[in-house]
PDB file of C-alpha atoms in Angstrom:
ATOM      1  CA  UNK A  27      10.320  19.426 -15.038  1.00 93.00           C
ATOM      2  CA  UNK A  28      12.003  16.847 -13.404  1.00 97.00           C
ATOM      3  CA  UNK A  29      11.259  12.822 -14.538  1.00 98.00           C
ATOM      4  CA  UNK A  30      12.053  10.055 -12.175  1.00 98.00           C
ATOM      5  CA  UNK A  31      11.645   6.470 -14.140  1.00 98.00           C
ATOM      6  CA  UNK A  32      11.902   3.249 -11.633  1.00 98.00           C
ATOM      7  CA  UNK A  33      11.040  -0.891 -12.928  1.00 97.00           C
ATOM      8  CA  UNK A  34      10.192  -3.440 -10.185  1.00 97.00           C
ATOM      9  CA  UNK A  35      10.202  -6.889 -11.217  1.00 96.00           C
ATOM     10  CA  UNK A  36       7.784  -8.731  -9.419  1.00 96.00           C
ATOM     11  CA  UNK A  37       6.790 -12.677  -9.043  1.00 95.00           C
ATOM     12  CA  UNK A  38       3.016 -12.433  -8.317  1.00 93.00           C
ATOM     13  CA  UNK A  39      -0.262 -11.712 -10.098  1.00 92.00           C
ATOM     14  CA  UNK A  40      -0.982  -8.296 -11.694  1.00 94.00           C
ATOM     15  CA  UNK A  41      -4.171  -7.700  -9.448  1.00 94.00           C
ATOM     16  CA  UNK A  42      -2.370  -8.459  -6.177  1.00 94.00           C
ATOM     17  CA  UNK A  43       0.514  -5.791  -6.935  1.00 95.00           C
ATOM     18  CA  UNK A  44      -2.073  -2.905  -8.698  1.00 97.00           C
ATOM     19  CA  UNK A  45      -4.089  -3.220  -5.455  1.00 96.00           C
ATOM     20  CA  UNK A  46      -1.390  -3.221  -3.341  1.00 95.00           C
ATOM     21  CA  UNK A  47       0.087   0.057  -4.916  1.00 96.00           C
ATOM     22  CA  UNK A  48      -2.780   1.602  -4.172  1.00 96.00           C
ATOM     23  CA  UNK A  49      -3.635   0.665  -0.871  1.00 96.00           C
ATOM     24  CA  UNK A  50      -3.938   3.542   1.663  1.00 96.00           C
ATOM     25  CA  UNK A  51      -3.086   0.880   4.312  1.00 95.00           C
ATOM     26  CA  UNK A  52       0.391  -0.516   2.282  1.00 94.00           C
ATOM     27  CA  UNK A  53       1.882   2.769   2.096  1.00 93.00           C
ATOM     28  CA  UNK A  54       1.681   3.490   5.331  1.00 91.00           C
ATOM     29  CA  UNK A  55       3.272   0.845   6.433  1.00 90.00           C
ATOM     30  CA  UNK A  56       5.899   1.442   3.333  1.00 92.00           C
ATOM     31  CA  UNK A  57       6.701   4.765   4.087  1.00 89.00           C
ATOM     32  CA  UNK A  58       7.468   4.011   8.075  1.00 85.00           C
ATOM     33  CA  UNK A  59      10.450   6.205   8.247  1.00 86.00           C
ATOM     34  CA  UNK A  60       9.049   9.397   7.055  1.00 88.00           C
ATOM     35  CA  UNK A  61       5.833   8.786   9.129  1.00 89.00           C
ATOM     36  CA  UNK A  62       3.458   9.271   6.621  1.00 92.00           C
ATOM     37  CA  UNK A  63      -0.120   9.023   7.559  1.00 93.00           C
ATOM     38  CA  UNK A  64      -3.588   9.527   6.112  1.00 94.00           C
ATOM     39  CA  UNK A  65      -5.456  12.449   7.081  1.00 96.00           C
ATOM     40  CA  UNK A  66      -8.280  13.355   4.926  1.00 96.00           C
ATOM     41  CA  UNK A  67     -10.162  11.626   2.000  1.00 96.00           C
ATOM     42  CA  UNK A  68      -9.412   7.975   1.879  1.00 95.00           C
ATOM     43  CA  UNK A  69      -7.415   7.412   4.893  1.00 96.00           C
ATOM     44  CA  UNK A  70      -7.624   3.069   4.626  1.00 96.00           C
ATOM     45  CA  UNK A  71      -8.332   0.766   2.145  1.00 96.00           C
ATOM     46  CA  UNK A  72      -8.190   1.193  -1.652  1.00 97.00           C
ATOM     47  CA  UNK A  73      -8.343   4.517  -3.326  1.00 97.00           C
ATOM     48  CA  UNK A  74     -10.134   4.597  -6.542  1.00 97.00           C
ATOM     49  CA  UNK A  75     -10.604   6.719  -9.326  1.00 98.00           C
ATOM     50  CA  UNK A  76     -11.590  10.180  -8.596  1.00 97.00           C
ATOM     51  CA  UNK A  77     -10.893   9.569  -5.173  1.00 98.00           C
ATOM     52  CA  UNK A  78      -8.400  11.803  -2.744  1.00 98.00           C
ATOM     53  CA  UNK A  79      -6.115  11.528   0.163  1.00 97.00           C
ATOM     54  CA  UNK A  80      -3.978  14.059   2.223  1.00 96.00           C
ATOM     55  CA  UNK A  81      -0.538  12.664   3.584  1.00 96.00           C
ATOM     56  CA  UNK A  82       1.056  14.433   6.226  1.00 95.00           C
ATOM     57  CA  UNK A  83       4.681  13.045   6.252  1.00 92.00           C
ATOM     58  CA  UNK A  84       7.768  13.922   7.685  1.00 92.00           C
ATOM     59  CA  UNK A  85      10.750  14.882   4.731  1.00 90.00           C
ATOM     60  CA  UNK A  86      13.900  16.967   5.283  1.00 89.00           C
ATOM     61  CA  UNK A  87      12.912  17.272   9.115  1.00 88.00           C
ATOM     62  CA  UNK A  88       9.676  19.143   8.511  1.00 90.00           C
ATOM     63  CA  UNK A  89       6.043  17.550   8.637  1.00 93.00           C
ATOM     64  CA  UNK A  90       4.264  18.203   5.193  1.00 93.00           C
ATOM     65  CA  UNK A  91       1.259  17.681   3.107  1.00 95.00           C
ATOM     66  CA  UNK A  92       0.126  16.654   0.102  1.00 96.00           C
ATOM     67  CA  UNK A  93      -3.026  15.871  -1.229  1.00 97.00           C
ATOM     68  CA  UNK A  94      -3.755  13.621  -4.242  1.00 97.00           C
ATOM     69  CA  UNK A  95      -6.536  12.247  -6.741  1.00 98.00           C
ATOM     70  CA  UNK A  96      -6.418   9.228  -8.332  1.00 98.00           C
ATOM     71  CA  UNK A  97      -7.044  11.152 -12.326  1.00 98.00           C
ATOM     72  CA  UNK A  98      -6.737   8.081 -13.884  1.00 98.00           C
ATOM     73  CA  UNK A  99      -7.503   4.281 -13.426  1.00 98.00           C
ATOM     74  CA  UNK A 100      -7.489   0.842 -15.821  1.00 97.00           C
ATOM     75  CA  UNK A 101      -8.093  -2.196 -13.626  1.00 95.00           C
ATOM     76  CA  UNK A 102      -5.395  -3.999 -13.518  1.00 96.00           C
ATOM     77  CA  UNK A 103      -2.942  -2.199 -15.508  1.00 96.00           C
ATOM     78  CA  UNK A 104      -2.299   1.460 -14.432  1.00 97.00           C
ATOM     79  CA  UNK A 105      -3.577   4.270 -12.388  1.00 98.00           C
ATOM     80  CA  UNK A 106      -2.180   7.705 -11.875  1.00 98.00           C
ATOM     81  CA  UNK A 107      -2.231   9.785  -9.031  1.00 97.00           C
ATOM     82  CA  UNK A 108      -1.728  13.830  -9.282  1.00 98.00           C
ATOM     83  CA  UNK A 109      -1.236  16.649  -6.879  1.00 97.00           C
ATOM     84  CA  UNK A 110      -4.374  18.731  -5.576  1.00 97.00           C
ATOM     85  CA  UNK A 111      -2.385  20.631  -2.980  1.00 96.00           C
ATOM     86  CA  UNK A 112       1.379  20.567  -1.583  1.00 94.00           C
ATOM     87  CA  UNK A 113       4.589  21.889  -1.578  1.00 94.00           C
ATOM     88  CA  UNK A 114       5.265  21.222  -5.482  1.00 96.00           C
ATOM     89  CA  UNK A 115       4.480  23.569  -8.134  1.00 96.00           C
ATOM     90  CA  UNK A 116       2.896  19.588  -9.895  1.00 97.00           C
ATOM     91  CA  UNK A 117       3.243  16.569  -9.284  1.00 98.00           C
ATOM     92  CA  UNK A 118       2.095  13.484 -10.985  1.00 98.00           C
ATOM     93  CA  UNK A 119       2.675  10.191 -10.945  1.00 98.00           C
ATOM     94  CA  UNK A 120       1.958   7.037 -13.337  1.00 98.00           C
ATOM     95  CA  UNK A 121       1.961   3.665 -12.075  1.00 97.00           C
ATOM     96  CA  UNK A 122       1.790   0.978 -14.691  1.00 97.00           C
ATOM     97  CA  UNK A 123       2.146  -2.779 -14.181  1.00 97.00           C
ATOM     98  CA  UNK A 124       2.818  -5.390 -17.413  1.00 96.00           C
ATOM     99  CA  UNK A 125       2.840  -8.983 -17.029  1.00 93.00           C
ATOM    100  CA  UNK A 126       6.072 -10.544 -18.971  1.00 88.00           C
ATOM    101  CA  UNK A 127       7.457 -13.988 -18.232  1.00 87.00           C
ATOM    102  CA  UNK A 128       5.711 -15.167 -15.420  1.00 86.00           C
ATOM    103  CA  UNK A 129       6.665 -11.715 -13.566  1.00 94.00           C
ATOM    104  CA  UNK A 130       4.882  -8.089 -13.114  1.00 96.00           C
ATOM    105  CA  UNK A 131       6.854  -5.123 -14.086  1.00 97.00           C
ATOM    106  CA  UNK A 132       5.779  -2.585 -12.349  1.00 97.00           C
ATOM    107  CA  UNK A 133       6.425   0.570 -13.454  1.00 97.00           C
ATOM    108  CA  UNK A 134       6.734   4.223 -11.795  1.00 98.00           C
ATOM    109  CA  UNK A 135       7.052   7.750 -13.787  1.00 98.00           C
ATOM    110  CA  UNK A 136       7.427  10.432 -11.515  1.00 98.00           C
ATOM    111  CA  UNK A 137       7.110  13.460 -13.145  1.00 98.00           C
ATOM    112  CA  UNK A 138       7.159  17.141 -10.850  1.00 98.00           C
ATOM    113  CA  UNK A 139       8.696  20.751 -10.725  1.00 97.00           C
ATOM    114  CA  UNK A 140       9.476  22.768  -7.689  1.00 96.00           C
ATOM    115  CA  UNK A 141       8.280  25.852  -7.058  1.00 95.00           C
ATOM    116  CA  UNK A 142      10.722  29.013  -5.948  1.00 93.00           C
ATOM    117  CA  UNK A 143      12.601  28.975  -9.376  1.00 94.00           C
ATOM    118  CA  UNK A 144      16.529  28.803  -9.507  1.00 94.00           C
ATOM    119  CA  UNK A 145      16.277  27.729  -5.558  1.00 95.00           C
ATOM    120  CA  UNK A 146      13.850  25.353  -6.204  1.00 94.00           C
ATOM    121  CA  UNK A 147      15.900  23.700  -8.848  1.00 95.00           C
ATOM    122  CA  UNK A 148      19.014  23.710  -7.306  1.00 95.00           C
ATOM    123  CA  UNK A 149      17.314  21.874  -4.292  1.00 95.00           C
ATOM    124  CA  UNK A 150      16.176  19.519  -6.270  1.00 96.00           C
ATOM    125  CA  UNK A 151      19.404  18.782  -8.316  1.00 95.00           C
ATOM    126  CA  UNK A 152      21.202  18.326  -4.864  1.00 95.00           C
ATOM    127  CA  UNK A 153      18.271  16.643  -2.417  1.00 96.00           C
ATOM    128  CA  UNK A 154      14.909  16.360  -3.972  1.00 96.00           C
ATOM    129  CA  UNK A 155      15.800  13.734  -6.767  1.00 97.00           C
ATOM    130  CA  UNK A 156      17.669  11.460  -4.621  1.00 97.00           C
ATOM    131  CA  UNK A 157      15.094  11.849  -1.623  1.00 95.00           C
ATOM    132  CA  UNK A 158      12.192  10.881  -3.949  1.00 95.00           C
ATOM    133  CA  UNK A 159      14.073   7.598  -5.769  1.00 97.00           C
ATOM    134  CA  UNK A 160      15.114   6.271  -2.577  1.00 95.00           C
ATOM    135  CA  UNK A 161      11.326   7.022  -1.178  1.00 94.00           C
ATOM    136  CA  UNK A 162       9.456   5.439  -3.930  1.00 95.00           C
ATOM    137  CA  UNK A 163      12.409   2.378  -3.997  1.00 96.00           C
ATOM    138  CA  UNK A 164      12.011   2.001  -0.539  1.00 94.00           C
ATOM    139  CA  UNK A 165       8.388   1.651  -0.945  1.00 95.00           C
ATOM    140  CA  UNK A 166       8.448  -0.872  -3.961  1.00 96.00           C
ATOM    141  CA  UNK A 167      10.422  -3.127  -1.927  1.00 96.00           C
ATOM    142  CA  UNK A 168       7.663  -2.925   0.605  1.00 95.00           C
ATOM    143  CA  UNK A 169       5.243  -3.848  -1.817  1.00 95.00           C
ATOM    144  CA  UNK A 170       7.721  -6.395  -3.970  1.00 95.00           C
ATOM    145  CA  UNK A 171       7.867  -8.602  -0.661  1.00 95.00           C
ATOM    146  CA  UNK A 172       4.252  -7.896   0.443  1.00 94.00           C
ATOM    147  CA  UNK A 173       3.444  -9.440  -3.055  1.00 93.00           C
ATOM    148  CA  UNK A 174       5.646 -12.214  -3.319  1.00 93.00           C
ATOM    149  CA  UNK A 175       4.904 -13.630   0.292  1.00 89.00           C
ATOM    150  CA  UNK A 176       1.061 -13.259  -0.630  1.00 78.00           C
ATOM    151  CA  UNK A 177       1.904 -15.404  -3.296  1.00 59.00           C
ATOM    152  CA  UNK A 178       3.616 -18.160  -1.198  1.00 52.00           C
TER     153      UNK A 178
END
């Protein structure tokens, strides 16, 4: 199993960055270049708790999907969502967001494993790993600036 551990310090309010983490609409917009885009469950808006959406995405020059639930949910502190269906053999991942200082950290564990065994692996020790950090950084800055001018 592969972990993936990423802090964004943020300068707005904790409800402002936990619903903009889990807007449908935000990450979208956040994930631009691999032209991810809701296709099934919630497809705009907030997901919830117990809730799903399919993303069909571009990655590695082939259009994928991936389906989610949100398995876990504490207003305004954390949520988690976890793989239904997609090309992983699991995938989940916790967001958490802690208020320190006057800032939000805002937390991501990323925690998956690949399916085809020693091929799998190796694709993720040379591609995967690095592909998913820069997605999920790219993304935070998204939502670090979408938070900080909401504040302004």
């Amino acid at each position: 199993m592969t972990t993936i551990n990423l802090s964004t310090k943020i300068k707005s309010s904790k409800q402002v960055i936990f619903d903009l983490s889990r807007s449908i609409d935000v990450h979208k917009l956040s994930t631009a270049k691999s032209n991810e885009t809701a296709i099934d469950g919630i497809t705009s808006g907030l997901i919830n708790k117990g809730e799903t959406v399919t993303w069909r995405g571009k990655h590695f020059g082939f259009y994928l999907t991936h389906k989610s639930i949100i398995s876990a949910m504490e207003i305004p502190s954390y949520f988690v969502d976890e793989m239904v269906e997609g090309k992983f053999k699991s995938f989940k991942h916790e967001h958490s967001f802690n208020e320190r200082n006057g800032f939000v950290m805002m937390i991501d564990k990323i925690q998956y494993q690949t399916p085809y065994g020693f091929f799998g692996k190796l694709f993720d020790i040379l591609f995967l790993k690095k592909h998913l950090t820069n997605f999920i950084n790219e993304r935070n800055s998204v939502l670090k600036e979408l938070a900080e001018n909401h504040q302004k």
